[in-house]
Coordinates of C-alpha atoms in Angstrom, one line a residue:
D1 CA -1.0 8.3 14.5
L2 CA -3.8 9.1 12.0
P3 CA -7.1 7.4 12.1
A4 CA -7.9 4.9 9.4
G5 CA -10.3 5.8 6.6
N6 CA -11.2 9.1 5.1
A7 CA -8.9 11.3 7.2
H8 CA -7.7 14.5 5.4
S9 CA -4.0 13.8 6.2
D10 CA -4.3 10.3 4.7
A11 CA -5.7 11.8 1.5
V12 CA -2.8 14.2 1.3
K13 CA -0.3 11.4 1.8
A14 CA -2.1 9.2 -0.8
R15 CA -2.1 12.1 -3.4
A16 CA 1.6 12.7 -2.8
A17 CA 2.4 8.9 -3.1
I18 CA 0.3 8.4 -6.2
H19 CA 1.9 11.5 -7.9
W20 CA 5.4 10.3 -7.0
M21 CA 4.9 6.8 -8.2
I22 CA 3.5 7.9 -11.5
A23 CA 6.4 10.3 -11.9
Q24 CA 8.8 7.4 -11.2
A25 CA 7.0 5.0 -13.5
P26 CA 5.2 6.9 -16.3
G27 CA 2.2 4.9 -17.6
I28 CA 2.2 2.6 -14.6
D29 CA -0.7 0.1 -14.6
L30 CA -3.4 0.3 -12.0
H31 CA -2.6 -3.1 -10.5
T32 CA 1.1 -2.3 -10.0
L33 CA 0.3 1.1 -8.3
L34 CA -2.4 -0.3 -6.0
K35 CA -0.2 -3.3 -5.0
A36 CA 2.7 -0.9 -4.4
C37 CA 0.5 0.9 -1.9
Y38 CA -0.4 -2.4 -0.2
F39 CA 3.2 -3.5 0.0
A40 CA 4.2 -0.1 1.4
D41 CA 1.5 -0.3 4.1
R42 CA 2.5 -3.9 4.9
W43 CA 6.2 -3.1 5.2
H44 CA 5.6 0.1 7.2
L45 CA 3.2 -1.7 9.5
N46 CA 5.7 -4.5 10.2
A47 CA 8.7 -2.1 10.5
H48 CA 7.1 0.9 12.4
D49 CA 3.8 -0.4 13.8
R50 CA 1.6 1.8 11.6
P51 CA 0.6 1.8 8.0
V52 CA 1.6 4.7 5.6
F53 CA -1.9 5.4 4.4
G54 CA -4.5 4.1 6.9
A55 CA -6.6 3.1 3.9
S56 CA -9.6 0.8 4.0
Y57 CA -8.8 -2.4 2.1
K58 CA -11.4 -4.3 0.2
A59 CA -11.0 -7.9 -0.9
M60 CA -11.3 -8.0 -4.7
K61 CA -10.7 -10.7 -7.3
Y62 CA -7.0 -9.9 -7.8
G63 CA -6.2 -9.1 -4.1
P64 CA -6.9 -6.4 -1.5
V65 CA -7.4 -2.9 -2.8
P66 CA -6.9 0.4 -0.8
I67 CA -10.3 1.8 -1.7
E68 CA -9.6 5.5 -1.0
I69 CA -6.4 5.3 -3.2
Y70 CA -8.3 3.5 -5.9
E71 CA -11.0 6.1 -6.0
M72 CA -8.4 8.9 -6.0
V73 CA -6.6 7.3 -8.9
K74 CA -9.9 7.2 -10.8
G75 CA -10.3 10.9 -10.1
E76 CA -13.5 10.7 -8.1
A77 CA -15.0 14.1 -7.3
L78 CA -15.2 13.3 -3.6
W79 CA -11.4 13.2 -3.3
L80 CA -11.0 16.4 -5.4
A81 CA -13.4 18.2 -3.0
E82 CA -11.7 16.6 0.1
L83 CA -8.3 17.9 -1.1
G84 CA -9.7 21.2 -2.4
V85 CA -8.3 20.8 -5.9
E86 CA -9.9 21.0 -9.4
R87 CA -8.1 18.1 -10.9
F88 CA -5.3 15.6 -10.1
P89 CA -2.1 15.8 -12.1
W90 CA -2.8 12.3 -13.5
Q91 CA -5.5 10.5 -15.5
L92 CA -6.5 6.9 -15.6
D93 CA -6.7 5.7 -19.3
G94 CA -8.0 2.2 -19.4
Y95 CA -5.7 0.5 -16.8
R96 CA -2.7 2.8 -17.2
V97 CA -2.1 6.0 -15.2
H98 CA -0.5 8.9 -17.0
M99 CA 0.7 12.3 -15.8
T100 CA -1.4 15.2 -17.2
A101 CA 0.6 18.1 -15.5
N102 CA 4.2 18.8 -15.3
T103 CA 4.4 19.3 -11.6
E104 CA 6.5 17.8 -8.8
P105 CA 4.9 15.8 -6.1
D106 CA 4.7 17.5 -2.7
L107 CA 6.3 14.9 -0.4
S108 CA 6.3 17.3 2.7
R109 CA 3.6 15.4 4.5
L110 CA 5.3 12.0 4.1
S111 CA 7.8 11.0 6.8
D112 CA 11.2 9.6 5.9
S113 CA 9.9 6.1 6.8
D114 CA 6.7 6.7 4.7
Q115 CA 8.9 7.6 1.7
E116 CA 11.1 4.5 2.2
A117 CA 8.0 2.3 2.5
I118 CA 6.6 3.7 -0.7
E119 CA 9.9 3.3 -2.6
R120 CA 10.1 -0.3 -1.4
G121 CA 6.5 -1.0 -2.3
L122 CA 6.9 0.4 -5.8
A123 CA 10.2 -1.5 -6.4
Q124 CA 8.6 -4.7 -5.1
S125 CA 5.4 -4.3 -7.2
R126 CA 7.3 -3.4 -10.4
A127 CA 9.6 -6.4 -10.1
M128 CA 6.7 -8.8 -10.1
T129 CA 4.3 -9.9 -12.8
F130 CA 0.6 -9.5 -12.5
T131 CA 0.3 -13.1 -11.5
E132 CA 3.0 -12.8 -8.9
R133 CA 1.5 -9.7 -7.4
T134 CA -1.9 -11.3 -7.2
A135 CA -0.5 -14.4 -5.6
A136 CA 1.6 -12.4 -3.1
T137 CA -1.6 -10.6 -1.9
H138 CA -4.0 -13.5 -1.6
G139 CA -4.5 -15.9 1.3
P140 CA -3.1 -15.5 4.8
D141 CA -0.6 -12.9 3.9
W142 CA 0.6 -11.7 7.3
P143 CA 1.5 -15.1 8.8
R144 CA 3.7 -15.9 5.7
P145 CA 6.4 -13.4 6.5
C146 CA 6.5 -14.7 10.0
R147 CA 7.1 -18.2 8.8
A148 CA 9.8 -17.0 6.3
W149 CA 11.5 -15.1 9.1
R150 CA 11.6 -18.2 11.3
R151 CA 13.2 -20.2 8.6
G152 CA 15.9 -17.5 8.2
R153 CA 14.9 -16.2 4.8
T154 CA 16.0 -12.7 4.0
S155 CA 13.7 -12.0 1.1
M156 CA 10.7 -11.1 3.2
P157 CA 9.4 -7.6 2.7
A158 CA 9.8 -6.5 6.3
T159 CA 13.2 -5.9 7.8
R160 CA 12.2 -7.5 11.1
S161 CA 9.8 -10.0 12.3
P162 CA 6.2 -8.7 13.0
R163 CA 5.9 -8.2 16.7
W164 CA 3.0 -10.6 17.0
C165 CA 5.0 -13.7 15.8
R166 CA 7.8 -13.4 18.3
N167 CA 7.7 -15.6 21.4
S168 CA 4.0 -16.1 21.2
P169 CA 2.1 -19.4 21.6
R170 CA 0.9 -21.0 18.4
S171 CA -2.7 -20.1 19.1
A172 CA -1.9 -16.4 19.6
R173 CA 0.1 -15.9 16.4
R174 CA -2.7 -14.4 14.4
P175 CA -2.5 -10.6 14.8
A176 CA -5.3 -8.2 15.4
C177 CA -5.9 -6.7 12.0
R178 CA -4.5 -3.1 12.1
I179 CA -5.3 -2.3 8.5
S180 CA -9.0 -1.4 8.6
G181 CA -11.5 -2.4 6.0
P182 CA -14.6 -4.4 5.4
S183 CA -12.9 -7.7 5.0
P184 CA -9.8 -7.8 7.2
S185 CA -9.7 -11.6 7.1
N186 CA -8.3 -11.2 3.5
I187 CA -5.5 -9.0 4.7
C188 CA -4.5 -10.4 8.1

């Protein structure tokens, strides 16, 4: 597994995922894209015990934001240098992200499960309103899927129960936060 934070491989994955999502949803808004990454990380962590991106999440007004991905979408020079490129094939105009180059995303660094998580995250995020996405990413987000699973709901994002909620005493149900960031209490 890759380390969380500013690892080069994570930047390559993030660039590929951003590029693919913008190609699938031209003019996607920033909130939808960032929450798609969050939902993808959450689903993949629950299903495969590791996030897709290994991003650092920061608590913000409208929910947790994967900082490295946010900076990359904005086109910050640090990420251009990290990836050895002159420009990204997208541009942020206001709160919408548009393609600026007619290129195909390079998905070769994304595993099949990474791609599935990104597809699921994008579908989930696009199906929700701004308010629904914000509500879905506020509060004690990780225990909620566990409770839904116990009640037999099938609409939870993960296909199986998070490992930490199975057969554990009530006091031990809160997981160790495996998505790194300055405010993990807002994620786990």
